Structure formats: C-alpha cells, structure tokens
Amino acid sequence: MKTIAIVATGGTIAGVGQAGKTIAYHAGEFKIDQIIESIPMINELANIEEYQVLNVDSNEMNPSRWIALSKTINELLAQDTIDGVVVTHGTDTLDETAYYLTLTINSQKPVIITGAMRPASATSADGPFNLYESVALAIHDEAYGQGVMGVFSSTIYSGRDIQKVNNFKVDAFDQKSLGCLGYMQDQEVYFYSKTFKKHTYLSRFSKKDINELPHVGIVYFYAGASAQILYDMAQYHEGIIITGSGSGNYSQDWLKAIEDLSNQGIVFVRCSRVTQGIIFNDEIFDPHHLCIPGNTLTPQKARVLLMLSLSQTHDLEEMRHIFNEY
Ligand code: SIN
C-alpha cells in the first residue's frame, strides 16, 4: 500500500458552522484528523500521514506561507516512504497556491490540492469526497510525473490552469477553454490530457532555495480608470500585472504611464479581465513591447510567475521566455 501525506492548511473543508447549514461558518476550524475520521474508506486506499501545517481561511495565505508550504512538501516528497502529497486548502486562493507549488515542487511524485465549498458541518459536505478522490488520484500510477493537480467535484485540473469560477456552487472550479485533465469516479482515475507547460521537477524555480519574493501588485482597468493607480502601485512594487480589458488593453493615459514607469524599471505584464483567451504582443496597446504578454494566465497566476521570475532575473527577454514556457 502506498503512503500519502495529507498536508492541511484550513479552508472551508475544515470549516464549522451551524449544524447542517452551509452559511455563516468559520473556515479552518476542524483539524485534519477529525476530517479523516469521517472518511473511514480512505484508509483502504493508502497509509495516511497527517500534517496540520496551518488552519486558516485561505484569504490569509501569502507569499511567506507559500514558501513555507512548498518547503514542507518538498521535504516530505524527498522521503522514500512518502509516495505523494494531498494538500487541503481554502478555495478562495487555491488557484494561486496550486500555481506556486506547480512552479516550486522538485519531485515527480503527485501533489494534489483540494478543498470544499460546504463546511464540514454542512449537510452533504463536499470536502470528504473531494479528499477521498484526491488520495485516490495521488496513489494512481498515471499521476506520477504530472505535477500539481487540483481535484474538485470528480474533475482533475492542472495546477497551472485551475481557476475558481463559481463562488456558490459545489462544482466551483474549471480551467475554462483548456478543459480539464480528466475525471474521477470514486477511486477510478480517467486521464484525457496533460499540460505541456513546464512544471515541478522540470521547473527552474524548483531548483532554487527561495526564501523571499519581490513585491508584485495587480491593477484592474475599467472605462475611465485613472492612470494614477499605476504610479501609486509603482512606489511599493517591482512589478505590476495589468488586468486589462479585451486582449489586455487600456487607455492612452495608461499606455503613457506604463511607458514612463517601464523606463524607471517597473516590469509590467498584460493580462485580461476576460476569463478566456490568450494575450500576445500587441502593436497598438504596447507598441514598444514594454510589457510581457500574460499568455493564458489569470492576473493572480501571472503575479505568482512574475514574483518568481523577478527573484531570478530582471532581463525582460528572459522573462518573456519564462511566460511562454510556464
Ligand atoms: C477559504 O478560502 O478559506 C474560504 C472559502 C473556501 O474554502 O471555500
């Protein structure tokens, strides 16, 4: 039997509220051993080791917690006795942690991240089943080498592309036009595709001892948005992610501010507030190619990649290359 380490960080999967209800609960209350006790069948899948590293609402995650979590998981996976890791996490920022781990875990062993939309005390809580299927994926031979994956509502997503797309329904995750990697049915695993983007053991970031990340902020463009926000953000950040309209677009005032600030060394990435599509170089909105196109990344995922990139290089061409590779 394989051994899977469950690394618990909190979230709604560990949330407790009024018995049976789905609202007005506190995330990160139950300990992981209490959740596992409610899924006796999980012990038929694998030997389970429990590691309660945090018990927080995922809105309390931050770069230093990502760094510590990634180090803990790398240490666990380096042990011959551990065959894979399942991370339990709040759904609100699960997408960001999934991408940070995708870029920084240095192992081919599977890392699965999951959570829940209903607290553990709700009727038909979804967390125990998501956790069961995550362990089933973590022990599956085909999961080896596939990097970090999310499991939610019997669907397998890549750590790069998983996004929260619904703030109410149990089926809350998707990877939009990129579909999904596969499906689960109880302990059965059905893979259909794999990501071609570099991850985990192939990632340049997983080879580095990262202890600190530079400040990168996100700004949102809307009709009439003042460019002053860019100057304000630039005072405290090395990089800025633009959540532009359409194909990562903005007004001429914003273009001028981006040109000014790029000349002062601020690094910009263009993403979009539109949730599907891809951002390329653009001759109209970025005529001097000062910005890095955000590819298919959401703004919050582009921020993760820019923070890691800036921790290694300030060369714009190299960073463009990174944004194509990862
Ligand atoms: C959280 O992200 O910790 C709260 C929301 C959730 O887990 O669904």
mmCIF file of C-alpha atoms and ligand atoms in Angstrom:
data_model
loop_
_atom_site.group_PDB
_atom_site.id
_atom_site.type_symbol
_atom_site.label_atom_id
_atom_site.label_comp_id
_atom_site.label_asym_id
_atom_site.label_seq_id
_atom_site.Cartn_x
_atom_site.Cartn_y
_atom_site.Cartn_z
ATOM 1 C CA MET A 1 0.000 0.000 0.000
ATOM 2 C CA LYS A 2 1.284 3.494 -0.854
ATOM 3 C CA THR A 3 1.731 6.207 1.777
ATOM 4 C CA ILE A 4 0.179 9.618 1.200
ATOM 5 C CA ALA A 5 0.897 12.672 3.345
ATOM 6 C CA ILE A 6 -2.124 14.917 3.808
ATOM 7 C CA VAL A 7 -0.907 18.460 4.402
ATOM 8 C CA ALA A 8 -3.746 20.518 5.862
ATOM 9 C CA THR A 9 -3.871 24.310 5.633
ATOM 10 C CA GLY A 10 -7.509 25.059 6.579
ATOM 11 C CA GLY A 11 -10.336 26.480 4.449
ATOM 12 C CA THR A 12 -13.990 25.556 4.197
ATOM 13 C CA ILE A 13 -13.100 21.862 4.033
ATOM 14 C CA ALA A 14 -12.184 22.353 7.714
ATOM 15 C CA GLY A 15 -14.981 24.877 8.315
ATOM 16 C CA VAL A 16 -17.563 24.651 11.092
ATOM 17 C CA GLY A 17 -20.886 26.459 11.414
ATOM 18 C CA GLN A 18 -24.464 25.807 12.452
ATOM 19 C CA ALA A 19 -25.111 22.050 12.147
ATOM 20 C CA GLY A 20 -26.418 21.159 8.690
ATOM 21 C CA LYS A 21 -26.257 24.708 7.261
ATOM 22 C CA THR A 22 -23.950 25.935 4.519
ATOM 23 C CA ILE A 23 -23.707 29.617 5.535
ATOM 24 C CA ALA A 24 -22.173 31.684 8.343
ATOM 25 C CA TYR A 25 -19.360 29.296 9.184
ATOM 26 C CA HIS A 26 -15.717 29.809 10.090
ATOM 27 C CA ALA A 27 -13.136 28.304 7.732
ATOM 28 C CA GLY A 28 -10.191 26.433 9.254
ATOM 29 C CA GLU A 29 -11.709 25.069 12.499
ATOM 30 C CA PHE A 30 -11.643 21.260 12.275
ATOM 31 C CA LYS A 31 -8.282 19.523 12.455
ATOM 32 C CA ILE A 32 -7.332 17.197 9.597
ATOM 33 C CA ASP A 33 -7.596 14.093 11.833
ATOM 34 C CA GLN A 34 -11.266 14.956 12.521
ATOM 35 C CA ILE A 35 -11.976 15.203 8.791
ATOM 36 C CA ILE A 36 -10.172 11.935 8.049
ATOM 37 C CA GLU A 37 -12.161 10.186 10.808
ATOM 38 C CA SER A 38 -15.301 10.972 8.791
ATOM 39 C CA ILE A 39 -13.896 9.075 5.744
ATOM 40 C CA PRO A 40 -13.001 5.583 7.061
ATOM 41 C CA MET A 41 -12.775 4.246 3.460
ATOM 42 C CA ILE A 42 -9.736 6.446 2.840
ATOM 43 C CA ASN A 43 -7.620 4.021 4.876
ATOM 44 C CA GLU A 44 -8.348 1.304 2.316
ATOM 45 C CA LEU A 45 -6.673 3.427 -0.369
ATOM 46 C CA ALA A 46 -3.379 4.287 1.332
ATOM 47 C CA ASN A 47 -1.477 4.631 4.564
ATOM 48 C CA ILE A 48 -2.332 8.178 5.565
ATOM 49 C CA GLU A 49 0.045 10.515 7.380
ATOM 50 C CA GLU A 50 -1.425 13.810 8.605
ATOM 51 C CA TYR A 51 0.425 17.125 8.774
ATOM 52 C CA GLN A 52 -1.533 20.115 10.076
ATOM 53 C CA VAL A 53 0.733 22.955 8.899
ATOM 54 C CA LEU A 54 -1.849 25.774 9.118
ATOM 55 C CA ASN A 55 -5.552 26.082 9.851
ATOM 56 C CA VAL A 56 -6.538 29.339 8.183
ATOM 57 C CA ASP A 57 -9.024 30.858 5.806
ATOM 58 C CA SER A 58 -7.124 30.866 2.508
ATOM 59 C CA ASN A 59 -7.507 34.642 2.317
ATOM 60 C CA GLU A 60 -4.757 34.605 4.968
ATOM 61 C CA MET A 61 -2.324 32.839 2.620
ATOM 62 C CA ASN A 62 0.583 34.982 1.448
ATOM 63 C CA PRO A 63 3.986 34.571 -0.219
ATOM 64 C CA SER A 64 5.792 33.637 3.000
ATOM 65 C CA ARG A 65 3.185 30.921 3.680
ATOM 66 C CA TRP A 66 3.571 29.630 0.091
ATOM 67 C CA ILE A 67 7.326 29.443 0.595
ATOM 68 C CA ALA A 68 6.983 27.524 3.880
ATOM 69 C CA LEU A 69 4.318 25.179 2.439
ATOM 70 C CA SER A 70 6.419 24.382 -0.614
ATOM 71 C CA LYS A 71 9.488 23.644 1.558
ATOM 72 C CA THR A 72 7.431 21.308 3.789
ATOM 73 C CA ILE A 73 6.056 19.425 0.775
ATOM 74 C CA ASN A 74 9.493 19.167 -0.849
ATOM 75 C CA GLU A 75 10.883 17.732 2.408
ATOM 76 C CA LEU A 76 8.055 15.171 2.619
ATOM 77 C CA LEU A 77 8.434 14.116 -1.017
ATOM 78 C CA ALA A 78 12.183 13.667 -0.562
ATOM 79 C CA GLN A 79 11.422 10.826 1.869
ATOM 80 C CA ASP A 80 11.414 7.369 0.260
ATOM 81 C CA THR A 81 8.480 6.360 2.455
ATOM 82 C CA ILE A 82 6.123 9.061 1.064
ATOM 83 C CA ASP A 83 4.545 8.389 -2.339
ATOM 84 C CA GLY A 84 2.556 11.581 -2.779
ATOM 85 C CA VAL A 85 1.017 14.585 -1.061
ATOM 86 C CA VAL A 86 -2.554 15.856 -0.833
ATOM 87 C CA VAL A 87 -2.983 19.475 0.265
ATOM 88 C CA THR A 88 -6.271 20.624 1.770
ATOM 89 C CA HIS A 89 -6.829 24.345 1.201
ATOM 90 C CA GLY A 90 -9.471 27.061 1.155
ATOM 91 C CA THR A 91 -10.996 27.536 -2.264
ATOM 92 C CA ASP A 92 -10.635 31.331 -2.427
ATOM 93 C CA THR A 93 -6.904 31.378 -3.191
ATOM 94 C CA LEU A 94 -6.412 27.695 -4.022
ATOM 95 C CA ASP A 95 -5.578 28.648 -7.624
ATOM 96 C CA GLU A 96 -2.623 30.796 -6.511
ATOM 97 C CA THR A 97 -1.155 28.196 -4.149
ATOM 98 C CA ALA A 98 -1.647 25.494 -6.803
ATOM 99 C CA TYR A 99 0.445 27.515 -9.266
ATOM 100 C CA TYR A 100 3.123 28.403 -6.713
ATOM 101 C CA LEU A 101 3.509 24.684 -5.905
ATOM 102 C CA THR A 102 3.449 23.807 -9.629
ATOM 103 C CA LEU A 103 6.480 26.037 -10.110
ATOM 104 C CA THR A 104 8.436 25.148 -6.953
ATOM 105 C CA ILE A 105 7.933 21.457 -6.118
ATOM 106 C CA ASN A 106 11.002 19.474 -7.099
ATOM 107 C CA SER A 107 9.570 15.975 -7.443
ATOM 108 C CA GLN A 108 7.774 13.729 -9.890
ATOM 109 C CA LYS A 109 5.589 12.351 -7.101
ATOM 110 C CA PRO A 110 1.980 13.576 -7.342
ATOM 111 C CA VAL A 111 0.810 16.619 -5.385
ATOM 112 C CA ILE A 112 -2.970 17.028 -5.334
ATOM 113 C CA ILE A 113 -4.719 20.104 -3.955
ATOM 114 C CA THR A 114 -8.366 20.108 -2.933
ATOM 115 C CA GLY A 115 -10.915 21.879 -0.765
ATOM 116 C CA ALA A 116 -14.645 22.257 -0.307
ATOM 117 C CA MET A 117 -17.439 24.729 -0.900
ATOM 118 C CA ARG A 118 -19.526 23.497 2.027
ATOM 119 C CA PRO A 119 -18.176 23.439 5.596
ATOM 120 C CA ALA A 120 -17.503 20.110 7.288
ATOM 121 C CA SER A 121 -20.602 20.637 9.471
ATOM 122 C CA ALA A 122 -22.996 21.085 6.497
ATOM 123 C CA THR A 123 -25.468 18.525 5.206
ATOM 124 C CA SER A 124 -23.790 16.827 2.216
ATOM 125 C CA ALA A 125 -20.441 18.478 2.860
ATOM 126 C CA ASP A 126 -18.351 18.079 -0.291
ATOM 127 C CA GLY A 127 -14.924 18.090 1.410
ATOM 128 C CA PRO A 128 -14.691 14.432 2.492
ATOM 129 C CA PHE A 129 -15.477 13.165 -1.013
ATOM 130 C CA ASN A 130 -13.039 15.608 -2.654
ATOM 131 C CA LEU A 131 -10.379 14.442 -0.187
ATOM 132 C CA TYR A 132 -11.134 10.767 -0.852
ATOM 133 C CA GLU A 133 -10.829 11.239 -4.624
ATOM 134 C CA SER A 134 -7.636 13.297 -4.161
ATOM 135 C CA VAL A 135 -5.979 10.445 -2.269
ATOM 136 C CA ALA A 136 -7.212 8.034 -4.970
ATOM 137 C CA LEU A 137 -5.523 10.214 -7.606
ATOM 138 C CA ALA A 138 -2.335 10.583 -5.544
ATOM 139 C CA ILE A 139 -1.838 6.785 -5.404
ATOM 140 C CA HIS A 140 -2.561 6.266 -9.099
ATOM 141 C CA ASP A 141 0.482 5.343 -11.232
ATOM 142 C CA GLU A 142 -0.612 7.650 -14.076
ATOM 143 C CA ALA A 143 -0.458 10.666 -11.747
ATOM 144 C CA TYR A 144 3.324 10.247 -11.394
ATOM 145 C CA GLY A 145 5.179 12.996 -13.281
ATOM 146 C CA GLN A 146 2.008 15.016 -13.972
ATOM 147 C CA GLY A 147 2.918 17.731 -11.453
ATOM 148 C CA VAL A 148 0.498 19.511 -9.160
ATOM 149 C CA MET A 149 -3.160 18.819 -9.873
ATOM 150 C CA GLY A 150 -6.438 20.014 -8.381
ATOM 151 C CA VAL A 151 -9.336 17.664 -7.695
ATOM 152 C CA PHE A 152 -12.799 19.106 -7.294
ATOM 153 C CA SER A 153 -16.243 17.635 -7.986
ATOM 154 C CA SER A 154 -14.734 14.495 -9.558
ATOM 155 C CA THR A 155 -12.706 16.532 -12.068
ATOM 156 C CA ILE A 156 -8.900 16.694 -12.386
ATOM 157 C CA TYR A 157 -7.347 20.096 -13.182
ATOM 158 C CA SER A 158 -3.766 21.183 -13.757
ATOM 159 C CA GLY A 159 -2.136 23.304 -11.050
ATOM 160 C CA ARG A 160 -1.296 25.900 -13.702
ATOM 161 C CA ASP A 161 -4.781 26.301 -15.094
ATOM 162 C CA ILE A 162 -7.206 25.616 -12.258
ATOM 163 C CA GLN A 163 -9.438 28.618 -11.506
ATOM 164 C CA LYS A 164 -12.308 29.218 -9.120
ATOM 165 C CA VAL A 165 -15.192 30.163 -11.408
ATOM 166 C CA ASN A 166 -18.208 29.955 -9.111
ATOM 167 C CA ASN A 167 -18.481 31.371 -5.587
ATOM 168 C CA PHE A 168 -21.628 29.442 -4.676
ATOM 169 C CA LYS A 169 -21.899 26.074 -6.362
ATOM 170 C CA VAL A 170 -20.121 22.897 -5.291
ATOM 171 C CA ASP A 171 -18.739 22.492 -8.840
ATOM 172 C CA ALA A 172 -16.720 25.678 -8.351
ATOM 173 C CA PHE A 173 -13.564 25.060 -10.393
ATOM 174 C CA ASP A 174 -12.702 24.948 -14.056
ATOM 175 C CA GLN A 175 -9.831 25.634 -16.407
ATOM 176 C CA LYS A 176 -12.041 27.349 -18.987
ATOM 177 C CA SER A 177 -11.203 26.744 -22.658
ATOM 178 C CA LEU A 178 -8.370 24.394 -21.630
ATOM 179 C CA GLY A 179 -10.961 21.867 -20.431
ATOM 180 C CA CYS A 180 -9.631 19.568 -17.724
ATOM 181 C CA LEU A 181 -7.048 16.810 -17.382
ATOM 182 C CA GLY A 182 -9.558 14.115 -16.564
ATOM 183 C CA TYR A 183 -12.266 12.791 -14.294
ATOM 184 C CA MET A 184 -12.571 10.676 -11.163
ATOM 185 C CA GLN A 185 -15.271 8.220 -10.254
ATOM 186 C CA ASP A 186 -14.697 7.278 -6.636
ATOM 187 C CA GLN A 187 -11.231 5.661 -6.713
ATOM 188 C CA GLU A 188 -11.154 5.310 -10.521
ATOM 189 C CA VAL A 189 -8.995 7.768 -12.488
ATOM 190 C CA TYR A 190 -9.642 8.718 -16.130
ATOM 191 C CA PHE A 191 -6.973 10.962 -17.671
ATOM 192 C CA TYR A 192 -7.621 12.567 -21.067
ATOM 193 C CA SER A 193 -4.937 15.229 -21.423
ATOM 194 C CA LYS A 194 -1.779 16.626 -19.868
ATOM 195 C CA THR A 195 -0.242 20.074 -19.630
ATOM 196 C CA PHE A 196 2.637 20.914 -21.982
ATOM 197 C CA LYS A 197 3.819 23.748 -19.737
ATOM 198 C CA LYS A 198 6.922 23.168 -17.603
ATOM 199 C CA HIS A 199 6.234 22.225 -14.010
ATOM 200 C CA THR A 200 7.637 20.722 -10.798
ATOM 201 C CA TYR A 201 10.826 18.690 -11.436
ATOM 202 C CA LEU A 202 11.348 20.484 -14.797
ATOM 203 C CA SER A 203 10.812 23.980 -13.390
ATOM 204 C CA ARG A 204 13.857 26.233 -12.976
ATOM 205 C CA PHE A 205 12.236 27.644 -9.815
ATOM 206 C CA SER A 206 12.077 24.250 -8.101
ATOM 207 C CA LYS A 207 15.891 24.056 -8.182
ATOM 208 C CA LYS A 208 16.311 27.260 -6.117
ATOM 209 C CA ASP A 209 16.153 27.811 -2.386
ATOM 210 C CA ILE A 210 13.554 30.599 -2.328
ATOM 211 C CA ASN A 211 13.243 32.480 0.960
ATOM 212 C CA GLU A 212 11.713 35.757 -0.156
ATOM 213 C CA LEU A 213 9.724 37.086 -3.103
ATOM 214 C CA PRO A 214 9.675 40.603 -4.594
ATOM 215 C CA HIS A 215 6.500 42.714 -4.373
ATOM 216 C CA VAL A 216 4.209 42.473 -7.402
ATOM 217 C CA GLY A 217 0.761 44.092 -7.470
ATOM 218 C CA ILE A 218 -2.323 43.804 -9.680
ATOM 219 C CA VAL A 219 -4.322 46.731 -11.096
ATOM 220 C CA TYR A 220 -7.695 46.488 -12.816
ATOM 221 C CA PHE A 221 -8.574 48.621 -15.838
ATOM 222 C CA TYR A 222 -12.138 49.868 -16.386
ATOM 223 C CA ALA A 223 -13.668 52.631 -18.528
ATOM 224 C CA GLY A 224 -12.381 55.934 -17.187
ATOM 225 C CA ALA A 225 -9.825 54.395 -14.774
ATOM 226 C CA SER A 226 -7.219 56.944 -13.683
ATOM 227 C CA ALA A 227 -3.594 56.139 -14.534
ATOM 228 C CA GLN A 228 -2.599 57.479 -11.091
ATOM 229 C CA ILE A 229 -3.166 53.973 -9.657
ATOM 230 C CA LEU A 230 -0.161 52.788 -11.690
ATOM 231 C CA TYR A 231 2.113 55.488 -10.262
ATOM 232 C CA ASP A 232 0.843 54.731 -6.729
ATOM 233 C CA MET A 233 1.371 50.988 -7.160
ATOM 234 C CA ALA A 234 4.862 51.542 -8.582
ATOM 235 C CA GLN A 235 6.010 53.143 -5.312
ATOM 236 C CA TYR A 236 5.888 49.831 -3.466
ATOM 237 C CA HIS A 237 6.132 47.175 -6.192
ATOM 238 C CA GLU A 238 8.819 45.940 -8.585
ATOM 239 C CA GLY A 239 6.259 44.512 -10.966
ATOM 240 C CA ILE A 240 2.650 45.280 -11.907
ATOM 241 C CA ILE A 241 0.115 42.968 -13.502
ATOM 242 C CA ILE A 242 -2.374 44.859 -15.647
ATOM 243 C CA THR A 243 -5.843 43.317 -15.691
ATOM 244 C CA GLY A 244 -6.748 44.979 -18.949
ATOM 245 C CA SER A 245 -9.941 44.938 -20.979
ATOM 246 C CA GLY A 246 -10.278 42.649 -24.026
ATOM 247 C CA SER A 247 -6.841 41.384 -25.079
ATOM 248 C CA GLY A 248 -5.074 43.092 -22.157
ATOM 249 C CA ASN A 249 -5.963 46.610 -23.309
ATOM 250 C CA TYR A 250 -6.220 50.041 -21.638
ATOM 251 C CA SER A 251 -6.497 53.762 -22.407
ATOM 252 C CA GLN A 252 -3.831 56.018 -23.893
ATOM 253 C CA ASP A 253 -3.316 57.569 -20.395
ATOM 254 C CA TRP A 254 -2.445 54.133 -19.068
ATOM 255 C CA LEU A 255 -0.147 53.493 -22.022
ATOM 256 C CA LYS A 256 1.751 56.707 -21.222
ATOM 257 C CA ALA A 257 2.046 55.774 -17.522
ATOM 258 C CA ILE A 258 3.247 52.257 -18.450
ATOM 259 C CA GLU A 259 5.887 53.766 -20.754
ATOM 260 C CA ASP A 260 7.043 56.225 -18.042
ATOM 261 C CA LEU A 261 7.235 53.573 -15.344
ATOM 262 C CA SER A 262 8.862 50.938 -17.587
ATOM 263 C CA ASN A 263 11.647 53.441 -18.194
ATOM 264 C CA GLN A 264 12.037 53.620 -14.407
ATOM 265 C CA GLY A 265 12.471 49.814 -14.212
ATOM 266 C CA ILE A 266 8.961 48.656 -13.273
ATOM 267 C CA VAL A 267 8.090 45.390 -15.026
ATOM 268 C CA PHE A 268 4.579 45.077 -16.478
ATOM 269 C CA VAL A 269 2.594 42.001 -17.506
ATOM 270 C CA ARG A 270 -0.581 42.381 -19.578
ATOM 271 C CA CYS A 271 -3.465 40.064 -18.615
ATOM 272 C CA SER A 272 -7.184 40.407 -19.176
ATOM 273 C CA ARG A 273 -10.331 40.774 -17.142
ATOM 274 C CA VAL A 274 -11.922 38.494 -19.788
ATOM 275 C CA THR A 275 -11.720 34.962 -18.430
ATOM 276 C CA GLN A 276 -10.973 33.109 -21.678
ATOM 277 C CA GLY A 277 -8.476 33.675 -24.474
ATOM 278 C CA ILE A 278 -4.761 34.404 -24.732
ATOM 279 C CA ILE A 279 -2.662 37.580 -24.545
ATOM 280 C CA PHE A 280 0.002 38.102 -27.226
ATOM 281 C CA ASN A 281 2.243 41.071 -28.018
ATOM 282 C CA ASP A 282 0.127 43.994 -29.215
ATOM 283 C CA GLU A 283 1.321 46.720 -31.593
ATOM 284 C CA ILE A 284 -1.418 49.180 -30.605
ATOM 285 C CA PHE A 285 -1.565 48.889 -26.824
ATOM 286 C CA ASP A 286 2.130 48.099 -26.339
ATOM 287 C CA PRO A 287 3.881 49.493 -29.439
ATOM 288 C CA HIS A 288 7.388 49.323 -27.922
ATOM 289 C CA HIS A 289 6.839 45.825 -26.436
ATOM 290 C CA LEU A 290 7.488 47.030 -22.909
ATOM 291 C CA CYS A 291 5.011 44.631 -21.332
ATOM 292 C CA ILE A 292 5.251 40.857 -21.022
ATOM 293 C CA PRO A 293 2.148 39.173 -22.505
ATOM 294 C CA GLY A 294 0.447 37.150 -19.768
ATOM 295 C CA ASN A 295 -0.339 34.225 -22.087
ATOM 296 C CA THR A 296 -3.375 32.304 -20.734
ATOM 297 C CA LEU A 297 -2.635 33.097 -17.078
ATOM 298 C CA THR A 298 -5.161 34.848 -14.875
ATOM 299 C CA PRO A 299 -3.815 38.050 -13.277
ATOM 300 C CA GLN A 300 -3.271 36.363 -9.896
ATOM 301 C CA LYS A 301 -1.367 33.481 -11.511
ATOM 302 C CA ALA A 302 0.698 35.891 -13.626
ATOM 303 C CA ARG A 303 1.608 37.608 -10.350
ATOM 304 C CA VAL A 304 2.940 34.328 -8.938
ATOM 305 C CA LEU A 305 5.066 33.769 -12.051
ATOM 306 C CA LEU A 306 6.333 37.364 -12.139
ATOM 307 C CA MET A 307 7.327 37.229 -8.457
ATOM 308 C CA LEU A 308 9.317 34.046 -9.069
ATOM 309 C CA SER A 309 10.800 35.435 -12.306
ATOM 310 C CA LEU A 310 11.915 38.668 -10.645
ATOM 311 C CA SER A 311 13.552 36.641 -7.883
ATOM 312 C CA GLN A 312 15.943 35.304 -10.567
ATOM 313 C CA THR A 313 16.272 37.858 -13.356
ATOM 314 C CA HIS A 314 15.427 41.406 -14.429
ATOM 315 C CA ASP A 315 16.049 40.687 -18.112
ATOM 316 C CA LEU A 316 12.801 41.403 -19.983
ATOM 317 C CA GLU A 317 13.546 38.963 -22.832
ATOM 318 C CA GLU A 318 14.291 36.180 -20.374
ATOM 319 C CA MET A 319 11.041 36.901 -18.522
ATOM 320 C CA ARG A 320 9.077 36.834 -21.805
ATOM 321 C CA HIS A 321 10.585 33.427 -22.446
ATOM 322 C CA ILE A 322 9.589 32.279 -18.940
ATOM 323 C CA PHE A 323 5.998 33.416 -19.553
ATOM 324 C CA ASN A 324 5.895 31.278 -22.702
ATOM 325 C CA GLU A 325 7.433 28.237 -21.047
ATOM 326 C CA TYR A 326 5.436 28.113 -17.830
HETATM 327 C C1 SIN B 1 -11.259 29.890 2.177
HETATM 328 O O1 SIN B 1 -10.829 30.087 1.046
HETATM 329 O O2 SIN B 1 -10.515 29.552 3.125
HETATM 330 C C2 SIN B 1 -12.700 30.069 2.473
HETATM 331 C C3 SIN B 1 -13.563 29.682 1.335
HETATM 332 C C4 SIN B 1 -13.477 28.247 0.949
HETATM 333 O O3 SIN B 1 -12.626 27.469 1.360
HETATM 334 O O4 SIN B 1 -14.371 27.859 0.150
#
